[in-house]
Short mmCIF file of C-alpha atoms in Angstrom, two decimals:
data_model
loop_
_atom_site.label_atom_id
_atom_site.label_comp_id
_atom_site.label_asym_id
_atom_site.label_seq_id
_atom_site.Cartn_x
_atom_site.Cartn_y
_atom_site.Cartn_z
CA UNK A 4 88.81 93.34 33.44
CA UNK A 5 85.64 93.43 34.98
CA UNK A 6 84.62 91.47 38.23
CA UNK A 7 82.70 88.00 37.30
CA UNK A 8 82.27 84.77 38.99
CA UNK A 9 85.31 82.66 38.51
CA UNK A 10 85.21 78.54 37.81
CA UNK A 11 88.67 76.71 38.08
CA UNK A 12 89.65 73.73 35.36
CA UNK A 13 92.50 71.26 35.42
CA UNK A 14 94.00 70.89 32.26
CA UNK A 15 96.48 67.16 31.50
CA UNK A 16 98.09 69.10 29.02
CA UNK A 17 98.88 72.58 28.17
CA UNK A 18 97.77 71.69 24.06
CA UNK A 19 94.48 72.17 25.77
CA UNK A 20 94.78 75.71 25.92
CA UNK A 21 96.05 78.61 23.63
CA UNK A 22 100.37 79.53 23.84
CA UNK A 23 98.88 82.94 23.50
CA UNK A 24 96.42 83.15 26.46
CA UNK A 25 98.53 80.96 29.10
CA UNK A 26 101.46 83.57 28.55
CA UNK A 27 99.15 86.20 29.06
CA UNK A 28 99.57 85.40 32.50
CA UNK A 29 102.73 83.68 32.33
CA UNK A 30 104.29 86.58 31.48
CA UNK A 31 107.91 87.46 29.64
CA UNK A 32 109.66 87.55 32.99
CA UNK A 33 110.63 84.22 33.72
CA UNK A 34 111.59 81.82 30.73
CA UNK A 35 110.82 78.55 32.65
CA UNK A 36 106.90 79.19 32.79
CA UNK A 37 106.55 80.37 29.38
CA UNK A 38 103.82 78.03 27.46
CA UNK A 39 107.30 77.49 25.09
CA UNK A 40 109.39 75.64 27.90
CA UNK A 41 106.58 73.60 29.69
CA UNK A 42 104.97 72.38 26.39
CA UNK A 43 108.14 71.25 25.06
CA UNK A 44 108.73 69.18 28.57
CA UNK A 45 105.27 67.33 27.40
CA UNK A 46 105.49 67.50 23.68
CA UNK A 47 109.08 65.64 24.55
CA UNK A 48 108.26 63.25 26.65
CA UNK A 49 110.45 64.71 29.81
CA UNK A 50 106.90 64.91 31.73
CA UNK A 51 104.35 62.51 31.54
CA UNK A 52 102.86 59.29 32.62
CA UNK A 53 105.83 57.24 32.12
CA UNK A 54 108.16 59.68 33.90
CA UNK A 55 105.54 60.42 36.84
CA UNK A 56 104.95 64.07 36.61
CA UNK A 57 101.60 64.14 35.42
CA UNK A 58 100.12 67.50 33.99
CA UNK A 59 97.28 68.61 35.96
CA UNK A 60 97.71 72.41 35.35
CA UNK A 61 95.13 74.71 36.99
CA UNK A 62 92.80 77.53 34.85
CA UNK A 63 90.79 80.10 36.20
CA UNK A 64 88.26 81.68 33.87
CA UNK A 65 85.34 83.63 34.20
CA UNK A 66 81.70 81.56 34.73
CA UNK A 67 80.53 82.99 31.38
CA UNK A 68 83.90 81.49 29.80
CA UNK A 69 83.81 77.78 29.97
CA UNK A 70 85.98 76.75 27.30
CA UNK A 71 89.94 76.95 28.39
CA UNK A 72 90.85 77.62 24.47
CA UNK A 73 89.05 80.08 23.43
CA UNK A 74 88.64 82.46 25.92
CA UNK A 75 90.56 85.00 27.97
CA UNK A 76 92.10 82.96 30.78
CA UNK A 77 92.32 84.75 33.85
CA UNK A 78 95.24 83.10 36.26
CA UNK A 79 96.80 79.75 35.86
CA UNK A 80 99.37 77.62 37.74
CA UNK A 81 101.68 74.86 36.28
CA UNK A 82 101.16 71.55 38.24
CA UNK A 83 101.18 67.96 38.40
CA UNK A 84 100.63 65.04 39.96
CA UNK A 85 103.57 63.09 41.34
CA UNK A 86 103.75 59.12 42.54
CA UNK A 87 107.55 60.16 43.72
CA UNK A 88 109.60 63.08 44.66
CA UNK A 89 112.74 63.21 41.79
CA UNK A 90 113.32 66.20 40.31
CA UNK A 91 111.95 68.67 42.56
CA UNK A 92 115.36 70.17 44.12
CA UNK A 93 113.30 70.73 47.74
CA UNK A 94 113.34 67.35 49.29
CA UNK A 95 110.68 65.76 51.32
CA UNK A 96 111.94 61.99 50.82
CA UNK A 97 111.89 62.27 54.75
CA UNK A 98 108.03 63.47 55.20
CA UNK A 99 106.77 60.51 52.82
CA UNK A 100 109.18 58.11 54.80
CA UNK A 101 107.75 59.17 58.00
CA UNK A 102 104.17 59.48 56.91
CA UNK A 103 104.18 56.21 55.72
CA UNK A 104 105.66 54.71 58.50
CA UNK A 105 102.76 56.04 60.79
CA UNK A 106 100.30 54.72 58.24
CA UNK A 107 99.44 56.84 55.90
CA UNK A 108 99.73 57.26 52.25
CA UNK A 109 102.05 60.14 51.41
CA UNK A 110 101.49 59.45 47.33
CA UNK A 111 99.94 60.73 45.16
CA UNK A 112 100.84 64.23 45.89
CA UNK A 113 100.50 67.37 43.84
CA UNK A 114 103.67 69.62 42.91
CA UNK A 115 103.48 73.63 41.51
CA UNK A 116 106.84 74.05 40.33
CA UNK A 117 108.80 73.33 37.03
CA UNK A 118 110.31 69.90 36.59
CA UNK A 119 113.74 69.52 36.65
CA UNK A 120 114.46 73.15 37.92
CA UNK A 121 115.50 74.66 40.68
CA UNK A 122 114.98 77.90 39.39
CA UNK A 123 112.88 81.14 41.42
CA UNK A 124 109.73 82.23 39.30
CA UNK A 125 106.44 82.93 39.12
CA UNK A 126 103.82 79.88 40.15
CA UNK A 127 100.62 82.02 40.77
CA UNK A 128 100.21 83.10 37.11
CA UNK A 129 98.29 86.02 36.95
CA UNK A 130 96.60 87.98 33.58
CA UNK A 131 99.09 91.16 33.25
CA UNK A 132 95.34 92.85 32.19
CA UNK A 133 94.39 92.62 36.23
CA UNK A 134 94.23 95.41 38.65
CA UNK A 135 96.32 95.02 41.40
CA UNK A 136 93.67 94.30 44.04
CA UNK A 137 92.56 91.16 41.55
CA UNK A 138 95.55 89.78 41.25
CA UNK A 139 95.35 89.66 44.82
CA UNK A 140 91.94 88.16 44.31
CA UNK A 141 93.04 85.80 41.86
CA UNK A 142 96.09 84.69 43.47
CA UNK A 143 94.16 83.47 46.33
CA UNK A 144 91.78 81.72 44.21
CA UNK A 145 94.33 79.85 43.00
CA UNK A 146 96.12 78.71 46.66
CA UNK A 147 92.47 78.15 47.61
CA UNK A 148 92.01 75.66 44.68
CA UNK A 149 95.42 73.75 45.18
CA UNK A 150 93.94 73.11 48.54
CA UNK A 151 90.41 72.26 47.26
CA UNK A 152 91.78 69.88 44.77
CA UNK A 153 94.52 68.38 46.80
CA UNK A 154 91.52 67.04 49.20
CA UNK A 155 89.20 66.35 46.43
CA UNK A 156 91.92 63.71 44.96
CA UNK A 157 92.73 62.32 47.97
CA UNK A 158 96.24 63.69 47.62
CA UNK A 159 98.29 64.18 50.78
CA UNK A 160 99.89 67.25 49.82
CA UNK A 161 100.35 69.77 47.65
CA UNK A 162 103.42 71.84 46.84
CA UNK A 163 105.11 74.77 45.38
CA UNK A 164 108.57 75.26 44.98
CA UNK A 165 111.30 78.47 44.11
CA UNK A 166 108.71 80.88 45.05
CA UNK A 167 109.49 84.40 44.82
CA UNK A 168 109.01 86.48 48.18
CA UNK A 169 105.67 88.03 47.21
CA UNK A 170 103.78 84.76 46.43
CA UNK A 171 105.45 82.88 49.62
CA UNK A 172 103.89 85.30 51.64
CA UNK A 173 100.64 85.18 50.14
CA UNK A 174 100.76 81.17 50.45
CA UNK A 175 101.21 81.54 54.13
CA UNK A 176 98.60 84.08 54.64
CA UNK A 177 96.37 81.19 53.34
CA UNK A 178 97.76 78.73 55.54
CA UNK A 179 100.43 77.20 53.73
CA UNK A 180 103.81 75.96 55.52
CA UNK A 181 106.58 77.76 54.61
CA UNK A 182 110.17 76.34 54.22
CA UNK A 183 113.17 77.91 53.20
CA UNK A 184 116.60 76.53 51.82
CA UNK A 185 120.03 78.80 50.08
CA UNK A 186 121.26 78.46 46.91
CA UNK A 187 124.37 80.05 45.30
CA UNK A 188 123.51 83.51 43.22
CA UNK A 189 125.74 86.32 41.40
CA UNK A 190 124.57 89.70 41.71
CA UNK A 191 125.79 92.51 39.63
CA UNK A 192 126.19 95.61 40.92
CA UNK A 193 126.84 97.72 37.66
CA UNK A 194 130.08 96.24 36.68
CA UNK A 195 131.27 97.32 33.10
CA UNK A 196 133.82 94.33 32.45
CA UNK A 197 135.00 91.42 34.06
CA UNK A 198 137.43 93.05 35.31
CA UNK A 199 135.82 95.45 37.34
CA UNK A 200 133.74 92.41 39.03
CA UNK A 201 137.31 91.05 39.71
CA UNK A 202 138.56 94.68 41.15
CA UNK A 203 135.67 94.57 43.94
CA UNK A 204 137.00 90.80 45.47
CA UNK A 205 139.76 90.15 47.88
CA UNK A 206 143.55 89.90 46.42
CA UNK A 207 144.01 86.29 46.74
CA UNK A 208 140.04 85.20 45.45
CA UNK A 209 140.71 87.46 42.25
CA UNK A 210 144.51 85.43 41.76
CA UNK A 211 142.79 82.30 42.08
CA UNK A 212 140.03 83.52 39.43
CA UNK A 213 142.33 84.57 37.04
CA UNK A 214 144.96 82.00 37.52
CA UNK A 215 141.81 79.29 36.34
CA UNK A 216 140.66 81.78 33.49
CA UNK A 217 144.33 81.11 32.34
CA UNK A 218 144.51 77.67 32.18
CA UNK A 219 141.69 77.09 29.83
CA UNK A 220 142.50 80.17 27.73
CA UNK A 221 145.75 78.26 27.55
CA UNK A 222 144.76 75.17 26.37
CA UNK A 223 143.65 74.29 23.09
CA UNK A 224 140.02 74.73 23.58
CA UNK A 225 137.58 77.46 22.23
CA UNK A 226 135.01 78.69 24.68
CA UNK A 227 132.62 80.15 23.03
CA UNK A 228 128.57 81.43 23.80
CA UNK A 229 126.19 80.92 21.40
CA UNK A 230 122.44 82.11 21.19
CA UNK A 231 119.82 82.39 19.03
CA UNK A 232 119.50 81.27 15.40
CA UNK A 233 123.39 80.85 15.46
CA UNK A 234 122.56 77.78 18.13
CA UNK A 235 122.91 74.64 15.22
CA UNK A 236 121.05 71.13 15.80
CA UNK A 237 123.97 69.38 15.79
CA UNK A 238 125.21 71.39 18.95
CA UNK A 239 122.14 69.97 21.04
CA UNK A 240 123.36 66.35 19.73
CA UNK A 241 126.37 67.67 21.65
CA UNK A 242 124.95 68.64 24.18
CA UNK A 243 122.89 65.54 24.54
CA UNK A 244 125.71 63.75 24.58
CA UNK A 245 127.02 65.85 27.56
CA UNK A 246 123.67 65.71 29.36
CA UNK A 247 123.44 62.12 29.41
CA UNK A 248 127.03 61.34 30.69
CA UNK A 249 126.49 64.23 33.50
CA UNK A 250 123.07 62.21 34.41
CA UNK A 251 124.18 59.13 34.35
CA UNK A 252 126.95 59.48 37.00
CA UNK A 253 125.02 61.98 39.03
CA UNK A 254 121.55 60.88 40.12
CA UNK A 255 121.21 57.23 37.59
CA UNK A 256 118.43 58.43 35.27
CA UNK A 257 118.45 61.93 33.29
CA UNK A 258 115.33 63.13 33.05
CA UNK A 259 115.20 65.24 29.64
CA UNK A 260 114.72 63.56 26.34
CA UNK A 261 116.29 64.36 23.15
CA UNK A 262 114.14 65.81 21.35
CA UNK A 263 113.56 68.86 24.49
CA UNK A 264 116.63 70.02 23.45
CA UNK A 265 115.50 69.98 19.96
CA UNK A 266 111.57 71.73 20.78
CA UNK A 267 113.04 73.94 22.64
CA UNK A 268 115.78 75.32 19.62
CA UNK A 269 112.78 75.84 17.57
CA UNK A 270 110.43 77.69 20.03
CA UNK A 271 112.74 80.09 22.38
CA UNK A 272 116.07 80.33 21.09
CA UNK A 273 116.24 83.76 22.00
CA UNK A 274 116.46 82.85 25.27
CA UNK A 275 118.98 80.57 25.78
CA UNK A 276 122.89 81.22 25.73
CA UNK A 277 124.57 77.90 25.04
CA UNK A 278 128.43 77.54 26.02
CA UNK A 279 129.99 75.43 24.15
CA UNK A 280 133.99 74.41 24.64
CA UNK A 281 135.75 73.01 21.41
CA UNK A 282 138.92 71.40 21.01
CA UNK A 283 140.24 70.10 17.76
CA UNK A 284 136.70 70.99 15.54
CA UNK A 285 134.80 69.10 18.43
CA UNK A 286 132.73 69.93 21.11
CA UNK A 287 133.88 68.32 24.17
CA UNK A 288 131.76 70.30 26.91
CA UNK A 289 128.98 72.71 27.34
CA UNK A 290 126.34 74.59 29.54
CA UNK A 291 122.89 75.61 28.75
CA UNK A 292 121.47 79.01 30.27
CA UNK A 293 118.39 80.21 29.80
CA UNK A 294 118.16 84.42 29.74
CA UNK A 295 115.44 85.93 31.59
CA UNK A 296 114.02 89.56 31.78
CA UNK A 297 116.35 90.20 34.73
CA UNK A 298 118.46 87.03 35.33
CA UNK A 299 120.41 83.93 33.43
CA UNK A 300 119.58 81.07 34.80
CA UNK A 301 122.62 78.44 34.16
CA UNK A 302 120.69 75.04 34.04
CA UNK A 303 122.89 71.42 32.26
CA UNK A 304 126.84 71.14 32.20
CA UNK A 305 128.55 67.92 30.51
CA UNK A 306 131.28 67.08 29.12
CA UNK A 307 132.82 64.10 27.75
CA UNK A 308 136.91 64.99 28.42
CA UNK A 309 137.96 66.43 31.64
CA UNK A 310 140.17 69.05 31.78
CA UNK A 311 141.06 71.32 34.55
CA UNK A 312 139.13 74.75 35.61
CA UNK A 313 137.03 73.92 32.19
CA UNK A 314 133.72 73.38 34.88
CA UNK A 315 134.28 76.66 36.60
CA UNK A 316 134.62 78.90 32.90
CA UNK A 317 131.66 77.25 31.15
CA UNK A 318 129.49 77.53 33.95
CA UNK A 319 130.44 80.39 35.92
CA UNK A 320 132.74 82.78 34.34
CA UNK A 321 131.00 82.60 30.93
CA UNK A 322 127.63 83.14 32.51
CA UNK A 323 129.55 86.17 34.78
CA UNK A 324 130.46 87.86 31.65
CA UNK A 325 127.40 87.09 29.59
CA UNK A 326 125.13 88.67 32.26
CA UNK A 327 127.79 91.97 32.34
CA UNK A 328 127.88 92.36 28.66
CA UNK A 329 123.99 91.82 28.43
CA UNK A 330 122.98 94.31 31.35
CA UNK A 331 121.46 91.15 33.07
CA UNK A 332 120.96 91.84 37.54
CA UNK A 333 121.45 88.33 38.06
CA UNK A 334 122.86 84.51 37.19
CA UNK A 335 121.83 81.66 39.08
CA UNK A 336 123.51 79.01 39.18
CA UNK A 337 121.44 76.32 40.21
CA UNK A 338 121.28 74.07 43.68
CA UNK A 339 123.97 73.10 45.99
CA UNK A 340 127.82 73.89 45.46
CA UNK A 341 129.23 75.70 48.01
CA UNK A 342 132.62 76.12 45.57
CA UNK A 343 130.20 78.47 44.15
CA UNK A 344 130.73 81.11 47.15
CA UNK A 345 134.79 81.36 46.14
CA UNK A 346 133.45 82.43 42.51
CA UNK A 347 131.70 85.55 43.65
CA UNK A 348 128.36 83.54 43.69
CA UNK A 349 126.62 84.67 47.40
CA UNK A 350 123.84 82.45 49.56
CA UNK A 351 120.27 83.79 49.03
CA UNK A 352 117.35 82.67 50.63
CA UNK A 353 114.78 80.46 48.30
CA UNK A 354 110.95 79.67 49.44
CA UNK A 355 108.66 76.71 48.93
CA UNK A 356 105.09 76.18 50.20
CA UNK A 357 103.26 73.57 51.36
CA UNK A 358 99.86 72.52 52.17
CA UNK A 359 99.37 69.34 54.49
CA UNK A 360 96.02 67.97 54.67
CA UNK A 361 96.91 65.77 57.49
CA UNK A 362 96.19 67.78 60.57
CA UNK A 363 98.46 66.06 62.94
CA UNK A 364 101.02 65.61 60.25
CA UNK A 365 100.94 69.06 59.67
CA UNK A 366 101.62 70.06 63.03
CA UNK A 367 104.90 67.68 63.12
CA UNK A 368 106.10 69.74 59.40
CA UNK A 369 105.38 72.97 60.87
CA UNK A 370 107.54 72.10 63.84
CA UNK A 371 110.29 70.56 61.48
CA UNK A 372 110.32 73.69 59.39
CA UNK A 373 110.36 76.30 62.56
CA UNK A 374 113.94 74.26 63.46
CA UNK A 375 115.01 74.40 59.87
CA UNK A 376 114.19 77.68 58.59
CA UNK A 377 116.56 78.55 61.85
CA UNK A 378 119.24 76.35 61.03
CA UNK A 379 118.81 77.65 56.93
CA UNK A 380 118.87 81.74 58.41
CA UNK A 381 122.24 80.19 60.56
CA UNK A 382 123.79 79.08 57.28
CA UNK A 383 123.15 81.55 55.34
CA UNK A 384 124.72 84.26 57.66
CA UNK A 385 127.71 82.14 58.12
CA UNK A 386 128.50 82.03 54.64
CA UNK A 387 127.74 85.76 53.88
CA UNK A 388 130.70 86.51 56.70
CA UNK A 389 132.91 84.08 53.99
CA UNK A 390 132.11 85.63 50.53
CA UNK A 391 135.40 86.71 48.49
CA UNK A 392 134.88 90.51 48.15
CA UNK A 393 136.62 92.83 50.48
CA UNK A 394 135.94 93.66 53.21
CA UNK A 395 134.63 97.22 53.89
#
């Protein structure tokens, strides 16, 4: 890839641009940015005008290149522009509330991450075919562009979320603000079986573990994981069905449509492991993962009967075993749930980034985040003294 003057384009939807050439940089890595997954958000519906995650996604070429389809595209970033802040998992419902109040106008604002995930990945989207001092290059070009165009539209801000370490610290080399929150992650450290992950925790965590393993392998319902073409249509009107009820009492207003479910069992079934719990020839519950190079990534539960410890084996124990079996490092297990930490699931550190083009508003975030990054490096210690394996 040779060095050549580099013009940036904002694209309202990913059909403007070849599947072929955006996962050239997207990579195989991370399901989540895959031109599969964030297409089928748009092609849905999920993401849009009406839902207020607008695509704006950003395309670095080569001067000589101009046209985004049909020619080699040489870093890209999923992003949008957002009139609220639902369905971003890192919440800044207090910035907007106190920008306001002094005045300003916190919205629009812009937002690199994927919708509806709290996930880690990739949001400086690099061509695999770059040398590593370009990527460097390019990855800068494209935190120096999110800042460009976050002025140039008169946004206040612009964010990116899940960040992996690597890309965090290039962000604040460029003068983003940092901010860092904990989530809930397994970690496998070459178990052969379920069992042997059980052998490694303390006597009374691996009782408890077992003891709710055996009340749903008790019952009369079938927990099973399906994946790939064996994953039937009907079983996403199931899982709809789950989805919606889940939504609805959580948070008021679910944010995927239908037919996701549907674009996404057509375009990357090989990467998701459903779990699906049946009693009498119906499903009654269920949990959607989606595999990665490295990781699962457990994403939706429903479930329209309750019945007890059913939660905890869908969405934990099945995704535990699946990621054993499969030779997978990791399983995530999405935000919040500190009930996680009893389940072998141990606080890690997650990054966002921001850039603030206030000047004195930025000053009051970076002070905010000095406190909480402090009180988030507190937590997370605190909790890694609690985990349920033995102690050495």
């Amino acid at each position: 890839m040779q060095q050549k003057p580099l013009t940036i384009t904002f694209l309202q939807s990913l059909k403007d641009i070849d599947a072929a050439k955006w996962d050239a940089c997207a990579g195989d890595t991370n399901p989540f940015v895959s031109y599969a997954f964030l297409s089928a958000l748009e092609r849905s519906g999920s993401v849009g005008d009406q839902t207020g995650w607008v695509p704006y996604h950003m395309v670095i070429q080569a001067d000589n290149m101009p046209d985004g389809t049909g020619s080699e595209i040489l870093a890209c970033m999923p992003l949008y522009v957002k009139n609220h802040s639902y369905g971003e998992y890192v919440f800044d419902h207090g910035w907007a509330d106190a920008y306001e109040r002094a005045g300003g106008r916190y919205y629009p604002k812009l937002q690199c991450s994927i919708p509806f995930t709290p996930a880690t990945g990739p949001r400086l989207l690099v061509n695999a075919n770059a040398l590593p001092d370009q990527k460097t290059l390019l990855r800068a070009a494209l935190l120096d562009g999110l800042q460009k165009i976050t002025d140039k539209l008169g946004c206040s801000s612009a964010h990116m979320t899940f960040m992996p370490d690597e890309e965090t610290a290039a962000a604040e080399t460029c003068g983003f603000l940092v901010r860092h929150d904990q989530q809930f992650h397994w970690q496998n450290d070459g178990y052969g079986s379920f069992e042997d992950f059980l052998a490694v925790l303390s006597s009374r965590k691996r009782k408890q573990i077992r003891k709710e393993r055996r009340i749903v392998a008790g019952s009369d319902i079938d927990v099973r994981i399906v994946t790939g073409k064996d994953i039937k249509e009907r079983y996403w009107d199931d899982f709809f069905r789950f989805y919606i009820d889940t939504g609805a009492r959580k948070w008021g207003q679910p944010y995927l449509t239908r037919s996701f479910f549907s674009e996404i069992g057509q375009s990357m079934a090989d990467k998701i492991a459903l779990v699906l719990c049946e009693r009498d020839g119906r499903n009654i519950a269920g949990a959607l993962n989606f595999i990665g190079a490295e990781t699962l990534f457990g994403r939706q539960w429903g479930c329209d009967e309750d019945h007890p410890c059913l939660h905890f084996e869908a969405c934990y124990y099945q995704a535990i075993d699946f990621a054993i079996k499969t030779g997978l490092q990791t399983v995530e297990a999405g935000a919040q749930g500190t009930h996680k930490l009893a389940r072998g699931y141990v606080p890690v550190q997650t990054n966002s980034a921001h850039y603030i083009a206030d000047p004195a508003f930025r000053d009051a975030v970076a002070r905010f985040l000095e406190q909480e990054r402090k009180g988030v490096a507190a937590e997370i210690d605190y909790l890694s003294e609690r985990t349920p394996f033995k102690k050495q």
